[in-house]
Amino acid sequence: MFRLQGSKVLAVDMTGDAVKAKNGSMVAYDGQMAFKKMSGGGEGIRGMVTRRLTGEQMTVMEVKGHGTCWFADRASEINLVNLQGDKLYVESSNLLATDGGLRTGTSFTGMRGASQGNGLFTTTVEGHGQAAIMSDGPAVVLRVSSQYPLTVDPGAYVAHQGNLRQSFQSGVTFRTFLGEGGGEAFQIRFEGDGLVYVQPSERNTIAGDV
């Protein structure tokens, strides 16, 4: 159902089914479509409370019908992720669209969210289907294994999936190590077995001032 037209436009072919997408991201459609604004981010009471407490903002719309919809957001690169019953953890600002059957929610991420000013939660997507995530520049997918843990700059982190454990290392950063200063006050370390999506451009964080 999901396909890319170029690297920055997502085309979704629908035959009566639905897709959830970031509000305002539709750029064109053909056929017959119905649109409904959702309060997105997480589902149910827990999701509502979580968003209220943390400020995790993710306004979503549901598109349903017959035809093709095209989605894009600020010329961001789009990456397709196939989920086979597993869970994807993604920054809410990097999630463009999901199959209507996938469940979205929120998950506690600890101090990383606070240091980025994003709240303490990140968005989760799980089930069977496809999700489209965005990155500033072409994303790199890095494999984490038991022998090779991975350390990531928080401003470059986009998403991860698989059986991974996250921990946070503070006090030394890529920039302070090089003597430049002003960088993030910590790094994210992943251990286990899974995939991490990293973008080549860093989002602004406030961690250097914390």
Short mmCIF file of C-alpha atoms in Angstrom, two decimals:
data_model
loop_
_atom_site.label_atom_id
_atom_site.label_comp_id
_atom_site.label_asym_id
_atom_site.label_seq_id
_atom_site.Cartn_x
_atom_site.Cartn_y
_atom_site.Cartn_z
CA MET A 1 0.00 0.00 0.00
CA PHE A 2 2.91 2.38 0.73
CA ARG A 3 5.37 3.34 -1.99
CA LEU A 4 7.84 6.15 -2.50
CA GLN A 5 7.78 8.56 -5.45
CA GLY A 6 11.28 9.92 -5.30
CA SER A 7 12.72 10.05 -1.79
CA LYS A 8 10.50 12.82 -0.37
CA VAL A 9 6.93 11.89 -1.35
CA LEU A 10 4.91 8.95 -0.02
CA ALA A 11 2.15 7.52 -2.22
CA VAL A 12 -0.54 5.42 -0.54
CA ASP A 13 -2.90 3.35 -2.72
CA MET A 14 -6.21 2.68 -0.97
CA THR A 15 -9.15 0.41 -1.80
CA GLY A 16 -11.55 1.32 0.98
CA ASP A 17 -8.98 1.01 3.76
CA ALA A 18 -7.53 3.74 5.97
CA VAL A 19 -4.20 5.34 6.76
CA LYS A 20 -3.19 7.60 9.65
CA ALA A 21 -0.89 10.48 8.75
CA LYS A 22 0.60 13.62 10.25
CA ASN A 23 -1.96 16.41 10.10
CA GLY A 24 -1.38 18.73 7.14
CA SER A 25 1.01 16.36 5.35
CA MET A 26 -1.23 15.48 2.40
CA VAL A 27 -0.12 17.21 -0.78
CA ALA A 28 -2.51 15.64 -3.34
CA TYR A 29 -5.06 12.86 -3.87
CA ASP A 30 -7.19 11.31 -6.57
CA GLY A 31 -10.36 9.25 -6.28
CA GLN A 32 -12.84 9.51 -3.41
CA MET A 33 -11.39 10.25 0.05
CA ALA A 34 -12.82 11.06 3.48
CA PHE A 35 -10.74 12.86 6.10
CA LYS A 36 -11.05 12.87 9.88
CA LYS A 37 -8.87 14.72 12.37
CA MET A 38 -7.76 12.58 15.29
CA SER A 39 -6.30 13.57 18.65
CA GLY A 40 -3.36 11.23 17.89
CA GLY A 41 -0.10 10.37 19.58
CA GLY A 42 -1.52 7.60 21.73
CA GLU A 43 -4.82 5.79 21.87
CA GLY A 44 -7.26 5.67 24.78
CA ILE A 45 -7.23 7.39 28.14
CA ARG A 46 -3.60 6.57 28.87
CA GLY A 47 -2.49 8.20 25.63
CA MET A 48 -4.49 11.33 26.37
CA VAL A 49 -3.07 11.63 29.88
CA THR A 50 0.46 10.98 28.67
CA ARG A 51 0.27 13.70 26.04
CA ARG A 52 -1.19 16.16 28.53
CA LEU A 53 1.55 15.51 31.08
CA THR A 54 4.50 15.43 28.71
CA GLY A 55 3.59 17.75 25.86
CA GLU A 56 4.21 14.95 23.36
CA GLN A 57 2.41 16.57 20.43
CA MET A 58 1.32 14.49 17.46
CA THR A 59 -1.76 15.69 15.61
CA VAL A 60 -2.97 12.98 13.26
CA MET A 61 -5.59 12.66 10.54
CA GLU A 62 -7.25 9.53 9.21
CA VAL A 63 -7.69 9.23 5.47
CA LYS A 64 -10.05 6.57 4.11
CA GLY A 65 -11.33 5.87 0.62
CA HIS A 66 -10.57 4.64 -2.88
CA GLY A 67 -7.67 6.11 -4.85
CA THR A 68 -4.19 7.40 -4.15
CA CYS A 69 -3.03 9.94 -1.58
CA TRP A 70 0.38 11.62 -1.64
CA PHE A 71 2.05 12.80 1.57
CA ALA A 72 5.15 14.91 2.26
CA ASP A 73 6.44 17.19 5.01
CA ARG A 74 8.94 20.01 4.51
CA ALA A 75 10.91 18.07 1.89
CA SER A 76 12.04 15.55 4.50
CA GLU A 77 13.45 12.23 3.30
CA ILE A 78 10.98 9.37 3.81
CA ASN A 79 11.89 5.86 4.93
CA LEU A 80 9.52 2.87 4.85
CA VAL A 81 9.53 0.44 7.78
CA ASN A 82 7.83 -2.97 7.61
CA LEU A 83 6.51 -4.22 10.95
CA GLN A 84 5.80 -7.91 11.47
CA GLY A 85 4.23 -7.82 14.89
CA ASP A 86 7.18 -5.96 16.41
CA LYS A 87 7.34 -2.44 17.85
CA LEU A 88 8.92 0.69 16.40
CA TYR A 89 10.04 3.52 18.69
CA VAL A 90 10.12 6.85 16.85
CA GLU A 91 10.32 10.54 17.73
CA SER A 92 6.80 11.93 17.16
CA SER A 93 8.12 14.69 14.89
CA ASN A 94 9.66 12.01 12.62
CA LEU A 95 6.50 9.91 12.09
CA LEU A 96 4.71 10.69 8.81
CA ALA A 97 2.15 7.90 8.32
CA THR A 98 1.08 4.41 9.40
CA ASP A 99 -1.24 1.73 8.11
CA GLY A 100 -4.67 2.16 9.66
CA GLY A 101 -4.34 -1.21 11.39
CA LEU A 102 -1.15 -0.36 13.27
CA ARG A 103 -1.47 0.72 16.90
CA THR A 104 0.22 3.89 18.10
CA GLY A 105 1.02 4.75 21.69
CA THR A 106 3.64 6.31 23.91
CA SER A 107 6.61 4.92 25.81
CA PHE A 108 8.76 6.33 28.61
CA THR A 109 12.28 7.17 27.44
CA GLY A 110 13.87 8.70 30.54
CA MET A 111 16.13 11.71 30.59
CA ARG A 112 16.69 11.91 26.82
CA GLY A 113 13.26 13.42 26.23
CA ALA A 114 13.71 15.99 28.97
CA SER A 115 17.11 17.03 27.66
CA GLN A 116 15.69 17.52 24.17
CA GLY A 117 12.73 19.46 25.48
CA ASN A 118 10.36 16.89 23.92
CA GLY A 119 8.83 15.56 27.13
CA LEU A 120 9.72 12.20 28.64
CA PHE A 121 7.91 9.97 26.16
CA THR A 122 8.41 8.82 22.59
CA THR A 123 5.86 7.43 20.12
CA THR A 124 5.47 3.69 19.58
CA VAL A 125 4.01 1.93 16.53
CA GLU A 126 3.25 -1.78 16.62
CA GLY A 127 1.42 -4.53 14.75
CA HIS A 128 1.60 -5.83 11.20
CA GLY A 129 1.93 -3.29 8.39
CA GLN A 130 3.96 -0.35 7.15
CA ALA A 131 5.03 2.92 8.70
CA ALA A 132 6.69 5.89 7.01
CA ILE A 133 9.26 7.82 9.05
CA MET A 134 11.01 11.05 8.11
CA SER A 135 14.58 12.18 8.44
CA ASP A 136 16.53 15.35 7.73
CA GLY A 137 18.64 13.95 4.91
CA PRO A 138 18.80 10.25 3.92
CA ALA A 139 18.57 8.06 7.02
CA VAL A 140 21.21 5.45 7.77
CA VAL A 141 20.01 2.15 9.27
CA LEU A 142 22.60 0.76 11.70
CA ARG A 143 22.59 -2.79 13.04
CA VAL A 144 23.16 -3.40 16.75
CA SER A 145 24.33 -6.85 17.88
CA SER A 146 25.45 -8.35 21.18
CA GLN A 147 29.10 -7.93 20.14
CA TYR A 148 28.65 -4.44 18.72
CA PRO A 149 26.67 -1.99 20.88
CA LEU A 150 25.99 1.39 19.29
CA THR A 151 26.38 4.91 20.68
CA VAL A 152 24.31 7.67 19.05
CA ASP A 153 24.20 11.45 19.25
CA PRO A 154 20.68 12.29 20.54
CA GLY A 155 20.18 15.02 17.94
CA ALA A 156 20.73 12.49 15.13
CA TYR A 157 18.51 9.74 16.55
CA VAL A 158 15.26 9.10 14.61
CA ALA A 159 13.91 5.65 15.58
CA HIS A 160 14.75 2.10 16.60
CA GLN A 161 13.23 -1.36 16.55
CA GLY A 162 14.12 -4.82 17.81
CA ASN A 163 15.22 -6.18 21.17
CA LEU A 164 17.28 -3.17 22.28
CA ARG A 165 18.11 -1.67 25.66
CA GLN A 166 18.70 2.08 25.89
CA SER A 167 21.00 3.76 28.37
CA PHE A 168 22.30 7.30 28.66
CA GLN A 169 25.91 8.33 29.07
CA SER A 170 26.53 11.86 30.32
CA GLY A 171 29.62 13.94 30.84
CA VAL A 172 31.37 13.37 27.53
CA THR A 173 30.08 14.12 24.05
CA PHE A 174 31.36 13.86 20.52
CA ARG A 175 31.97 17.60 20.45
CA THR A 176 33.56 18.05 23.85
CA PHE A 177 35.80 15.10 23.06
CA LEU A 178 37.00 17.04 20.01
CA GLY A 179 37.44 20.18 22.10
CA GLU A 180 34.64 22.14 20.42
CA GLY A 181 32.16 22.19 23.30
CA GLY A 182 28.54 23.27 23.12
CA GLY A 183 27.32 19.81 22.15
CA GLU A 184 24.88 17.40 23.75
CA ALA A 185 25.52 16.64 27.40
CA PHE A 186 25.02 12.91 26.86
CA GLN A 187 24.94 10.10 24.33
CA ILE A 188 22.42 7.29 23.80
CA ARG A 189 23.84 3.76 24.00
CA PHE A 190 21.98 0.80 22.46
CA GLU A 191 22.70 -2.80 23.39
CA GLY A 192 21.05 -6.01 22.25
CA ASP A 193 19.85 -6.97 18.78
CA GLY A 194 18.01 -4.56 16.48
CA LEU A 195 18.13 -1.57 14.15
CA VAL A 196 18.67 2.13 14.82
CA TYR A 197 17.71 4.86 12.31
CA VAL A 198 20.05 7.87 12.32
CA GLN A 199 19.75 11.09 10.32
CA PRO A 200 22.79 12.96 8.93
CA SER A 201 21.57 16.32 10.28
CA GLU A 202 20.97 17.07 13.93
CA ARG A 203 17.76 18.54 15.29
CA ASN A 204 18.23 21.36 17.78
CA THR A 205 18.38 20.20 21.39
CA ILE A 206 18.77 22.06 24.65
CA ALA A 207 20.85 19.30 26.24
CA GLY A 208 24.05 21.31 26.01
CA ASP A 209 22.55 23.85 28.41
CA VAL A 210 21.23 21.34 30.95
#
